[in-house]
Coordinates of C-alpha atoms in Angstrom, one line a residue:
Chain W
X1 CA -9.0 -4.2 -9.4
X2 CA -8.4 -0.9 -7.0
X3 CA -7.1 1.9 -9.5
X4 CA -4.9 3.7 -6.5
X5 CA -5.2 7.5 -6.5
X6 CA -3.8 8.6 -3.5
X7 CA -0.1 7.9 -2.6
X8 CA 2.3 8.3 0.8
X9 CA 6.1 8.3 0.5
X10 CA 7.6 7.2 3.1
X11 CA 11.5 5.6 4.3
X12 CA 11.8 2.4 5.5
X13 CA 13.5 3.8 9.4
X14 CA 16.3 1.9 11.5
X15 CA 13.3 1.1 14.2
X16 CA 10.9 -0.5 12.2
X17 CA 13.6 -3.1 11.5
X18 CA 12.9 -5.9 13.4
X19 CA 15.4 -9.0 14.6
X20 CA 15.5 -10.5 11.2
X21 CA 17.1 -6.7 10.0
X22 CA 14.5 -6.3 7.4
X23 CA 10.8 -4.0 8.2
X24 CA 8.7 -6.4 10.8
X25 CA 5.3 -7.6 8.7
X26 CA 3.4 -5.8 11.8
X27 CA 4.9 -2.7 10.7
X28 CA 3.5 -2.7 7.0
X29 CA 0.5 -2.3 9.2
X30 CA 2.0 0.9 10.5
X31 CA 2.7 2.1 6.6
X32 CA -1.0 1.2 5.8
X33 CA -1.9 3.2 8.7
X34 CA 0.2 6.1 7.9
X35 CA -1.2 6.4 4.2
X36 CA -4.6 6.3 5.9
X37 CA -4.2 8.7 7.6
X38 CA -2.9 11.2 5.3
X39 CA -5.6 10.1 2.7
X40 CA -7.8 11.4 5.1
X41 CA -6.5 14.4 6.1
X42 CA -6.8 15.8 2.4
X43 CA -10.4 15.7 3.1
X44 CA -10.0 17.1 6.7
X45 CA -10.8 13.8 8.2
X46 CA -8.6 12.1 11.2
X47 CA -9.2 8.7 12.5
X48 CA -11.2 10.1 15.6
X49 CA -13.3 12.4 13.3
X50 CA -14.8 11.6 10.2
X51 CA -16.9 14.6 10.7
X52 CA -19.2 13.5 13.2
X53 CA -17.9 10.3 14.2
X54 CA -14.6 8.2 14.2
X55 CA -13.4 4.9 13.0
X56 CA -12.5 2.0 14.7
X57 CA -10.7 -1.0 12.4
X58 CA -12.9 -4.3 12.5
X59 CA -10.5 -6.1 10.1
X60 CA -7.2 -6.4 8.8
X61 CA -5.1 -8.2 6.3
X62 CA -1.9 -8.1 4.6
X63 CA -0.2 -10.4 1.8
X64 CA 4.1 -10.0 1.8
X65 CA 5.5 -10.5 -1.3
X66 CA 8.8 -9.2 -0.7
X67 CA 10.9 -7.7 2.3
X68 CA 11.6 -4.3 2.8
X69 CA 15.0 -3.0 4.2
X70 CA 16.8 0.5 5.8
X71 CA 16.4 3.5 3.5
X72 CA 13.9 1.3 1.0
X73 CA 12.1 4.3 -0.4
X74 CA 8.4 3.3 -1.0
X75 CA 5.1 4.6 -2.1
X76 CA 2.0 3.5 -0.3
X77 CA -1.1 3.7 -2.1
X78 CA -4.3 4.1 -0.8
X79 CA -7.9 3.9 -1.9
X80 CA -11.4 3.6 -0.4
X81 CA -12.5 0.5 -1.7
X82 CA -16.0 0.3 -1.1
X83 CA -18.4 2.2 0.9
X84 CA -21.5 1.3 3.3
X85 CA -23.6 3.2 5.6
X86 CA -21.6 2.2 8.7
X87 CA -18.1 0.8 7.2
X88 CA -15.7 1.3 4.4
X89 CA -13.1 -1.2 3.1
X90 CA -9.5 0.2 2.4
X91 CA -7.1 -0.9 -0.2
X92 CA -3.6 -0.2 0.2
X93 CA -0.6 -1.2 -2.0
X94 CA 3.5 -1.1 -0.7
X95 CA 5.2 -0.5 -3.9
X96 CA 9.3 -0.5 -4.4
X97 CA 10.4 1.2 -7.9
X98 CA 8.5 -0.6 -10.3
X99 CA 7.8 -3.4 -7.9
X100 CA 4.8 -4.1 -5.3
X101 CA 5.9 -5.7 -2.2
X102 CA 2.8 -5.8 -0.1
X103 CA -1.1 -5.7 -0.4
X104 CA -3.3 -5.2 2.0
X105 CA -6.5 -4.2 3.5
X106 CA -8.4 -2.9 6.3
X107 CA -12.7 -2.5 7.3
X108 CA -13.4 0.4 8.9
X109 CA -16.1 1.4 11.6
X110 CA -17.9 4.6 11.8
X111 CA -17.6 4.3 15.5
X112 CA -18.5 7.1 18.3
X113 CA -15.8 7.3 20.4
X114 CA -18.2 8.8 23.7
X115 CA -20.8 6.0 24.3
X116 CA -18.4 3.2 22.3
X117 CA -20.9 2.1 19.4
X118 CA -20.9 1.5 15.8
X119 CA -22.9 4.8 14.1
X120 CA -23.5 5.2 10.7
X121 CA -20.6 7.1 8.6
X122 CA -21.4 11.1 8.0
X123 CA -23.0 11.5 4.6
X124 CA -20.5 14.4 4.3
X125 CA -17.5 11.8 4.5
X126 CA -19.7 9.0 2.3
X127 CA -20.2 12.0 -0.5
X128 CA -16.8 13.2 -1.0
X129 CA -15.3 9.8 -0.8
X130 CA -17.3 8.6 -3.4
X131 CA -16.5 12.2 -5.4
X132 CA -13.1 11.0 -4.8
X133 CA -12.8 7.3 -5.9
X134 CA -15.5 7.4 -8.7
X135 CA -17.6 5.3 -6.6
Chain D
X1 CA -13.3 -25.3 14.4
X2 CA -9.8 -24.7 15.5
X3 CA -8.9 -26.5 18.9
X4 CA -6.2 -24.0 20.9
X5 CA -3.7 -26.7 23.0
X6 CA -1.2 -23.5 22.9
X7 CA -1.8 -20.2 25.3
X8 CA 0.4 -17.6 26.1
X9 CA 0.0 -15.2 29.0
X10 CA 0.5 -11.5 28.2
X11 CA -0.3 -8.0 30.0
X12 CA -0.7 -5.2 28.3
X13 CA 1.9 -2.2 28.1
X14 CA 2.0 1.3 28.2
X15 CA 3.9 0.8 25.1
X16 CA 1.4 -1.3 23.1
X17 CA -1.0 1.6 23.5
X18 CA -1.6 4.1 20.8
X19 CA -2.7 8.0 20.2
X20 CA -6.7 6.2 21.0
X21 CA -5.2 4.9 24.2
X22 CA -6.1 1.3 23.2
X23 CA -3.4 -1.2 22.0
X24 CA -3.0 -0.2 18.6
X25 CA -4.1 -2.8 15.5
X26 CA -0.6 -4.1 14.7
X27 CA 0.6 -4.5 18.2
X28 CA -2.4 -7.5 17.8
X29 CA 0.1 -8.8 15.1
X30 CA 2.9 -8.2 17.4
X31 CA 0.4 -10.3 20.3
X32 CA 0.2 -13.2 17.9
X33 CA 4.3 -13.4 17.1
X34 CA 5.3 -13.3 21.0
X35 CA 2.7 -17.0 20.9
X36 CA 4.3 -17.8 17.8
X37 CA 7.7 -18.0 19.1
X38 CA 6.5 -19.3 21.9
X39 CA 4.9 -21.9 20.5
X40 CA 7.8 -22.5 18.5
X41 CA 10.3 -23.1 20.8
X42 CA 7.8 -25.8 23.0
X43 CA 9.6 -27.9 19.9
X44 CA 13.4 -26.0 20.4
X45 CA 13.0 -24.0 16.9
X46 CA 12.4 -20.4 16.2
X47 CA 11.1 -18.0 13.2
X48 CA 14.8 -18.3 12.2
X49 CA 15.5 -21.8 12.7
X50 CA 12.8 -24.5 12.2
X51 CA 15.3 -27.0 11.6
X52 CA 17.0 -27.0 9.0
X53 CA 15.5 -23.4 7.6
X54 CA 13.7 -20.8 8.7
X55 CA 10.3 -19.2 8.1
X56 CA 9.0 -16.1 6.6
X57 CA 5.4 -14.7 6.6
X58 CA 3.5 -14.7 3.5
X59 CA 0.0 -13.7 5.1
X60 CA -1.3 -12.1 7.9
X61 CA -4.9 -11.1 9.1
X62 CA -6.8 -10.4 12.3
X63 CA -10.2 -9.6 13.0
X64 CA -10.9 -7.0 15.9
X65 CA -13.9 -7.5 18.5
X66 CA -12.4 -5.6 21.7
X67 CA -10.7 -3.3 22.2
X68 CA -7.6 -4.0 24.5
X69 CA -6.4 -1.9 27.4
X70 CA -3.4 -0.5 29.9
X71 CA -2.5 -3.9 32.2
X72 CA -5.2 -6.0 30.8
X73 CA -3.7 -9.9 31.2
X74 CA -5.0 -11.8 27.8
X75 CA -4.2 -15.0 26.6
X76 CA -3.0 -15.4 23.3
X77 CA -4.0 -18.6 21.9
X78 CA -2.4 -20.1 18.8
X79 CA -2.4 -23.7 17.0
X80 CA -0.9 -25.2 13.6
X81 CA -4.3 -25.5 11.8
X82 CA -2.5 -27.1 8.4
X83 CA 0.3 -28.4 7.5
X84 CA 1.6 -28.7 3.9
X85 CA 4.6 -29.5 2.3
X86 CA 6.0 -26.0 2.1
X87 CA 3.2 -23.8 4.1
X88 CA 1.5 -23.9 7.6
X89 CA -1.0 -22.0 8.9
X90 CA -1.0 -20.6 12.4
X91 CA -4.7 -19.5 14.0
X92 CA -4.4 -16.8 17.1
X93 CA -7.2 -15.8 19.7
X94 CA -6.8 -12.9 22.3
X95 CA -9.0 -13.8 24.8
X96 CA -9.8 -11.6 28.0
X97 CA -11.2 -13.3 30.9
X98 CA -13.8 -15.2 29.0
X99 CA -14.3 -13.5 25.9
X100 CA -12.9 -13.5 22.2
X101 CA -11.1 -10.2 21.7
X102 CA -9.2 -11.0 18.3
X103 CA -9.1 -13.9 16.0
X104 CA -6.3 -13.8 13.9
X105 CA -4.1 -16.2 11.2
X106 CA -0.8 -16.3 9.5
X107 CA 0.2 -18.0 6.7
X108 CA 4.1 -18.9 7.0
X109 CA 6.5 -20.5 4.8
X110 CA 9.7 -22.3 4.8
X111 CA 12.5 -20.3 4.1
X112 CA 16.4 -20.5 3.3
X113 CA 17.8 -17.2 5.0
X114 CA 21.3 -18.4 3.2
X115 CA 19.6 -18.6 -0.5
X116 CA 16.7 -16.1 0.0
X117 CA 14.4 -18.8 -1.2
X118 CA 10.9 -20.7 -0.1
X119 CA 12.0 -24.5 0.2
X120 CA 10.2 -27.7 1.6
X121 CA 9.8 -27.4 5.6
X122 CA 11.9 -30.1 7.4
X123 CA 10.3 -33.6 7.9
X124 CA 11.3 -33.5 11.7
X125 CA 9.4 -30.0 12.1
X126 CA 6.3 -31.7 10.3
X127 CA 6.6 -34.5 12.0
X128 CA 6.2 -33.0 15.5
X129 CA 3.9 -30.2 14.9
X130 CA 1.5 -33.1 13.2
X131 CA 2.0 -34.9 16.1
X132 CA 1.0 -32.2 18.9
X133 CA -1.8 -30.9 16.6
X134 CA -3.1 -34.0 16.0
X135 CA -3.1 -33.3 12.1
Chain P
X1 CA 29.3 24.5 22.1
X2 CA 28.4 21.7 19.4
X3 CA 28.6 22.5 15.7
X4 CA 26.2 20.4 13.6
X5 CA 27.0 19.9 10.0
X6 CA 25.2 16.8 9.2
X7 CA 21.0 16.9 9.7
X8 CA 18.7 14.4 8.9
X9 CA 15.1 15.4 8.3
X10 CA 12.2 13.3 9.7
X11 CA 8.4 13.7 9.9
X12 CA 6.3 12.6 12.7
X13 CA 4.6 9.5 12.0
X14 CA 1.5 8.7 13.2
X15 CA 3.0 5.2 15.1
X16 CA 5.6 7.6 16.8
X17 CA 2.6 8.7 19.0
X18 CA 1.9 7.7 22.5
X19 CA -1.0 7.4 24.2
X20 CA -0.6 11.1 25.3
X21 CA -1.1 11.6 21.2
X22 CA 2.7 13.4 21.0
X23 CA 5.8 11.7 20.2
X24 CA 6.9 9.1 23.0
X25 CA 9.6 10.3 24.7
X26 CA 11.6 6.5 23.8
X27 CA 11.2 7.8 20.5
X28 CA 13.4 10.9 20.4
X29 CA 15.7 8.2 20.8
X30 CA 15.0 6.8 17.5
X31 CA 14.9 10.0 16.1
X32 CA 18.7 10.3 17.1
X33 CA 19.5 7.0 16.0
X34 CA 17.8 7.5 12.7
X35 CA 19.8 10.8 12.4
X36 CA 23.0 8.4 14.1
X37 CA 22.8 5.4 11.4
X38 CA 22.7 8.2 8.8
X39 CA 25.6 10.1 9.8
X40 CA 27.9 7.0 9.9
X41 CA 26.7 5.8 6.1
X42 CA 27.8 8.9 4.6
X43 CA 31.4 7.2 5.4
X44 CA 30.4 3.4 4.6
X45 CA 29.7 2.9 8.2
X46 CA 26.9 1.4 10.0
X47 CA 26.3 1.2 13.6
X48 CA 27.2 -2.5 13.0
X49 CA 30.3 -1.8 11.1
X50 CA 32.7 0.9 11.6
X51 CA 35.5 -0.7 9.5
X52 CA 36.7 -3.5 11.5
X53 CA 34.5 -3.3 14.6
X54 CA 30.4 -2.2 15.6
X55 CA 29.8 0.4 18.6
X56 CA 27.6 -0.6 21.3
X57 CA 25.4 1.9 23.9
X58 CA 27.0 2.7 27.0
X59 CA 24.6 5.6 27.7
X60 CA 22.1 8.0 26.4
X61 CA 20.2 11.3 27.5
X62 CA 17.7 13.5 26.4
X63 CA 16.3 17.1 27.7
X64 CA 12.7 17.5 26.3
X65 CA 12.1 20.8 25.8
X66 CA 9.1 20.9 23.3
X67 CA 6.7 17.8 22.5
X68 CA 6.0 17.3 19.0
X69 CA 3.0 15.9 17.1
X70 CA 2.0 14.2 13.9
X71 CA 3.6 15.4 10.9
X72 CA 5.9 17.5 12.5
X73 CA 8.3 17.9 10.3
X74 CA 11.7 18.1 12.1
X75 CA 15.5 18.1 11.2
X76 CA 17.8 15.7 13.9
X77 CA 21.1 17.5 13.8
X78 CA 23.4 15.1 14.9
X79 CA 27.5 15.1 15.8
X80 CA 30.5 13.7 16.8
X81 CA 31.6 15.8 19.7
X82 CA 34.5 13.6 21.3
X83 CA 36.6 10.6 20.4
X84 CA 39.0 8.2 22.4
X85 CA 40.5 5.3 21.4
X86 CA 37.7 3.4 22.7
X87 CA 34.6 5.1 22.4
X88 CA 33.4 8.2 21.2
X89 CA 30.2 10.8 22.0
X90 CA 27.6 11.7 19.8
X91 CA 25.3 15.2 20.3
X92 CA 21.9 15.4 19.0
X93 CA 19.6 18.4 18.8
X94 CA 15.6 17.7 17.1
X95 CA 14.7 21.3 15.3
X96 CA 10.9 22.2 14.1
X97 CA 11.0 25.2 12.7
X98 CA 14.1 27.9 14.2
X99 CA 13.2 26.0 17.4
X100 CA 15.1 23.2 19.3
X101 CA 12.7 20.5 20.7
X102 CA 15.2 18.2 22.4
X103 CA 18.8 17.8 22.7
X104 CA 20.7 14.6 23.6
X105 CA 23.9 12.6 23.3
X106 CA 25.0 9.0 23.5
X107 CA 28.4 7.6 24.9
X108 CA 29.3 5.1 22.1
X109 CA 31.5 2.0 22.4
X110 CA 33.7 0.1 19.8
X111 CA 32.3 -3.2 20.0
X112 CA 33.6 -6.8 18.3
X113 CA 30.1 -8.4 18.2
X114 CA 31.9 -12.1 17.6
X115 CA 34.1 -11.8 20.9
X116 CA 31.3 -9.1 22.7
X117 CA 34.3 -7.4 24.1
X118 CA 34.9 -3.4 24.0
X119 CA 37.4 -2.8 21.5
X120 CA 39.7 0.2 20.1
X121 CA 38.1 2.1 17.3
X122 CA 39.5 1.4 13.8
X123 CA 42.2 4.3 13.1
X124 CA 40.5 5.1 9.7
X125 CA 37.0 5.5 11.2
X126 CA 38.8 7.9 14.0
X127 CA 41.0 10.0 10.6
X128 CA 37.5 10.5 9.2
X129 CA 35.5 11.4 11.7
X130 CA 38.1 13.7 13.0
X131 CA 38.5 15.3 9.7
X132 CA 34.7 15.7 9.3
X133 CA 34.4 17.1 12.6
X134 CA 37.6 18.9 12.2
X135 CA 38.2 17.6 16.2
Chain M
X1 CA 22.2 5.8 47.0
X2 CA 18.8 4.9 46.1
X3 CA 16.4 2.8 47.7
X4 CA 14.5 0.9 45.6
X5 CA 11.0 -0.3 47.5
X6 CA 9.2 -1.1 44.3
X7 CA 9.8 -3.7 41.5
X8 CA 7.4 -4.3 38.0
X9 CA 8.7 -8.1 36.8
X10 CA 8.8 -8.3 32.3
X11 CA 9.4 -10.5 29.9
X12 CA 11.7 -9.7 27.3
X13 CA 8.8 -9.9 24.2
X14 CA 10.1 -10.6 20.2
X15 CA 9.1 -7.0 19.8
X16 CA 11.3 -5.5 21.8
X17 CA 14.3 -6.8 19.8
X18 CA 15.8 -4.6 17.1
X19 CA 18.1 -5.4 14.5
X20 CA 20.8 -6.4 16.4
X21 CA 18.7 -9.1 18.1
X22 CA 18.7 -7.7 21.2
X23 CA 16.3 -5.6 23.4
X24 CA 17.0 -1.9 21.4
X25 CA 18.2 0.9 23.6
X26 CA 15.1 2.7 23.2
X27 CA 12.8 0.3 24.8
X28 CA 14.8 0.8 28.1
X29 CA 13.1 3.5 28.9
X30 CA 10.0 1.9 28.1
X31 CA 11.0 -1.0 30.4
X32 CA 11.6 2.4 33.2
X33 CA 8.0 3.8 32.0
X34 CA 5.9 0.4 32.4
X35 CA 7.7 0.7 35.6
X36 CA 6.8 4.4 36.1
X37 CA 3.3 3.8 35.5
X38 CA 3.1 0.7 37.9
X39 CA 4.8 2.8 40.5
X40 CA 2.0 5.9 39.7
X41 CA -1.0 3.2 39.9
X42 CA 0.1 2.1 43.6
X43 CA -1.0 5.5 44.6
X44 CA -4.4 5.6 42.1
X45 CA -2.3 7.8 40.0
X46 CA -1.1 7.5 36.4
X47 CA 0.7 10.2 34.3
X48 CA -2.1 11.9 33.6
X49 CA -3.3 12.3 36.6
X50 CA -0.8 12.5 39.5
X51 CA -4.4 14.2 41.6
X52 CA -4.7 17.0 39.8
X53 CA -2.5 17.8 37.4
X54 CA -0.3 15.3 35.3
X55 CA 3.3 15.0 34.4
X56 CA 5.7 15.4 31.5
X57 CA 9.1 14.2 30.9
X58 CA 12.1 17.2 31.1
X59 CA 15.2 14.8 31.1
X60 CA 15.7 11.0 30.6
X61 CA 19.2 8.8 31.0
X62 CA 19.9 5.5 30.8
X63 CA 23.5 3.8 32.0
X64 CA 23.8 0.4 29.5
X65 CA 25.7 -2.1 31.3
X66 CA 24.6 -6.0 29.8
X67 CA 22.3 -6.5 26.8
X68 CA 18.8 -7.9 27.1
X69 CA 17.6 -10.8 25.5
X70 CA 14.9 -12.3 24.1
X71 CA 12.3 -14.0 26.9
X72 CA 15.2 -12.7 29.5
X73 CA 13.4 -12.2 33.1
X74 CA 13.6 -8.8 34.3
X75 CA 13.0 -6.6 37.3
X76 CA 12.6 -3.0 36.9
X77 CA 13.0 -1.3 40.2
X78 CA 12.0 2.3 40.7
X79 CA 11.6 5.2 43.1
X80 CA 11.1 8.7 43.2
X81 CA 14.6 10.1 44.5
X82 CA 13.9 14.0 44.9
X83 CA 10.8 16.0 45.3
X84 CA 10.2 19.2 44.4
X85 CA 7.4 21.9 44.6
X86 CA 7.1 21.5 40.6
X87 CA 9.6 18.3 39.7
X88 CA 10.4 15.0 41.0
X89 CA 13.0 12.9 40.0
X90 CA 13.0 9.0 39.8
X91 CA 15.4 6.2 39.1
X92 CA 15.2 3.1 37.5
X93 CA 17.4 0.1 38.1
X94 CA 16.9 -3.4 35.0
X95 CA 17.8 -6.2 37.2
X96 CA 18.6 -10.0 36.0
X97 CA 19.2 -12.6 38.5
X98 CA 21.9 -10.8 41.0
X99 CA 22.9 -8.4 37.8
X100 CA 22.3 -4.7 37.2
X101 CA 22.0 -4.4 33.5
X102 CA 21.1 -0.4 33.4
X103 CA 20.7 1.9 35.7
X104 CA 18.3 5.6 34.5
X105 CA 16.3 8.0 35.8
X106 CA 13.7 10.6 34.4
X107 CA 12.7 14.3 35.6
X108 CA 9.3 15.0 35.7
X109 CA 7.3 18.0 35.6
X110 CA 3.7 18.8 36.9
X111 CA 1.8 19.9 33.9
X112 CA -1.5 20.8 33.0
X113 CA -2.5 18.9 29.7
X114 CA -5.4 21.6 29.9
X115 CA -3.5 25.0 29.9
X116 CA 0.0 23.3 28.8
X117 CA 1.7 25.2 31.8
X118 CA 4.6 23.4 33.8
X119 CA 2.5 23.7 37.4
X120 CA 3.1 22.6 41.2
X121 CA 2.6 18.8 42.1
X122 CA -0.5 18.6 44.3
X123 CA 0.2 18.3 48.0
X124 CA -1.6 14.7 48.3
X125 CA 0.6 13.5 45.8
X126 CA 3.5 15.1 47.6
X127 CA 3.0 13.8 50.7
X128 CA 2.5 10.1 49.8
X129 CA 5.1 9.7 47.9
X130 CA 7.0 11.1 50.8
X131 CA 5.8 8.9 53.1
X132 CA 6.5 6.0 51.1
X133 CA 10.1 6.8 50.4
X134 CA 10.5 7.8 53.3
X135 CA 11.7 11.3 51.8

C-alpha cells in the first residue's frame, strides 16, 4: 500500500464543474496532474525537465468513489510508486475530510523532448526520489 | 479482441492543447466522452438518461502511444465490451489515419440522480446495446 | 473609479495554461467568474439563484495587461458597479503582487431559467447588493 | 459593418458544457480563437508566428445573444477589421442556421515571444491581410 508523503490542497473551481454540476472525472486527471507537478517542483523538477530529460505519460487510470462539488476542499496525495531506468509509476489519492474520493495512477516516460524518444530517467532524479519515498 | 461498430469523427482544437503543445492526457478522457454520448444517443439516451436512470463513471483509464496535434482529424472508436446487470464497460481507440493513438476504457454504472444511488440498468437499455454489440 | 471590497485569491494551475505555457486568455474569464460565484455566496446567492430568479451573460470583456504563469498567485477583485431593474454590471481586476494583470466586467441579466425569459431582479438581492456596494 | 469572408464550422462537444448545461461563456472565445487560428493558417501563419513576430491578446469581448447547446452546429465567422502598424483588430460572429448567437472581437498585438516587447506586424503579413479584406 502507497504510504503518501507529499500532499496538494486544492479547491474544487466553478469551471471544472461539468454538466452534471459536480467535478468532470477528466478533471481528477487535472488534480493528479497538479499534485505532480508540485511534487516535483520540491525537487526542482518540471514535467519538461527532470534534469536532463522530460516525461511524457504512457498510462493513466483513475477509480471514482465519490463526486466532488464547488468549494470541496481536498488534499491530493502524491507518491512515486516505483521506479525503473526509463519510467516511474505515480500514485495519487483525492481525499475529502476524512474520506478518499478518488485513486489513481499514472506511468511516466523519461522522454527527450528534441529528437521525441524514450531516454533513460537522470540518475540525479532516480537518487533523490528514491531518498524521498524510502524506495 | 474488441470489434469497434462505433466511430466518431473529431479535429483537434487549439483548446485541447496544453503548455507541451500536444492535447493534454485528460482531454483523451474528454475524446472518449464526446463517442460516449455519441454512442449513446444512436439508442436516444444520454449519460443522464439511459432510460429509466442515468449513469456515473466508476473507472477510467487510457493508454497513450501518440501524441496528438493542432487540427489533427481522429476517430474515436468506442463499443459496449460487457454488459452486466448493474455495470458496462465501454472500450475507446483514437486512431489517426491508420494508426492506434490511445486505447482507452470506462467502467460505468447505473445510477439514480434522484436517490444518489447505483441501481440495476434498464432491461430496454440492455436489451439494445446487447443487440447492436452482439453480446 | 471602481472600489473593490470583496477579493478572491486564486493560484495558477498548471491546466489554466495554453499552449503558449501562460494562462489562456478564456481563462481570465474563469478567473472572474470564480471571483463572481464567490461574491454572490457571501449573500446565499449563486449565479443560478439570486433569490427568486438566475442571471444570464449578456456580455463580457477583458484588457490583458500582463500574462500570468503557473503558480501565480493572484487576488480577482471583483464588484458590483451598477444595477437596474433588470440587470446589473460586475468589474473585475486580477492583481499579482501591487500589480494589475487584467481588468474586466460582465453585463449580467436576471434570468427565470424555467420560462428562459429576462426577468426583474429580486428587490432583496438589489437592497443587498446596494447596501454592500453602498450604490 | 463587418465583412465576414471566412467561416471555421464546430460542433458543440460535451466538454464545452458547464454547469448550466450549456456551452460556458468562456469557451466563446475559444470558439473565436479556433476560428482565429484557422483564419492565421490560410495565410501559413499561426499566433506564434504571424512572419516574424507573433501576437498577443490586449482586449477581448463577446456580445451573448442565444445559448449554445450540446452537438449545436455552428459557424464562426471572422475577419481582421482594422490594421495597424503594431495592432490589428478582428471580429468574430457564432452563427446557427440564419441566427447570430454572439458577436466579439479581440485586439491583437505584435509581440516578440523572444524579447517580450509589443513590436510592428511584419509588412508581408500586413499586406495580405489587406488584400484579402480588402482593407
Amino acid at each position: 500500500m502507497t504510504v503518501f508523503k507529499f500532499h496538494r490542497a486544492l479547491t474544487v473551481r466553478v469551471n471544472d464543474l461539468n454538466y452534471g454540476n459536480h467535478v468532470g472525472h477528466q478533471n481528477f486527471f487535472s488534480y493528479f496532474q497538479e499534485a505532480r507537478v508540485a511534487y516535483l517542483s520540491q525537487f526542482g523538477y518540471s514535467e519538461l525537465d527532470l534534469g536532463g530529460c522530460g516525461m511524457i505519460l504512457a498510462e493513466a487510470g483513475c477509480k471514482y468513489k465519490q463526486a466532488l462539488f464547488l468549494n470541496d476542499k481536498v488534499r491530493v496525495a502524491c507518491a512515486v510508486s516505483e521506479l525503473k531506468a526509463k519510467r516511474f509509476t505515480m500514485a495519487y489519492q483525492i481525499e475529502r475530510d476524512e474520506s478518499v474520493c478518488a485513486e489513481g495512477f499514472t506511468i511516466n516516460l523519461g522522454f527527450d523532448y528534441q529528437t521525441n524518444r524514450v531516454v533513460r530517467l537522470p540518475e540525479a532524479f532516480i537518487g533523490r526520489i528514491k531518498a524521498f519515498e524510502g524506495l
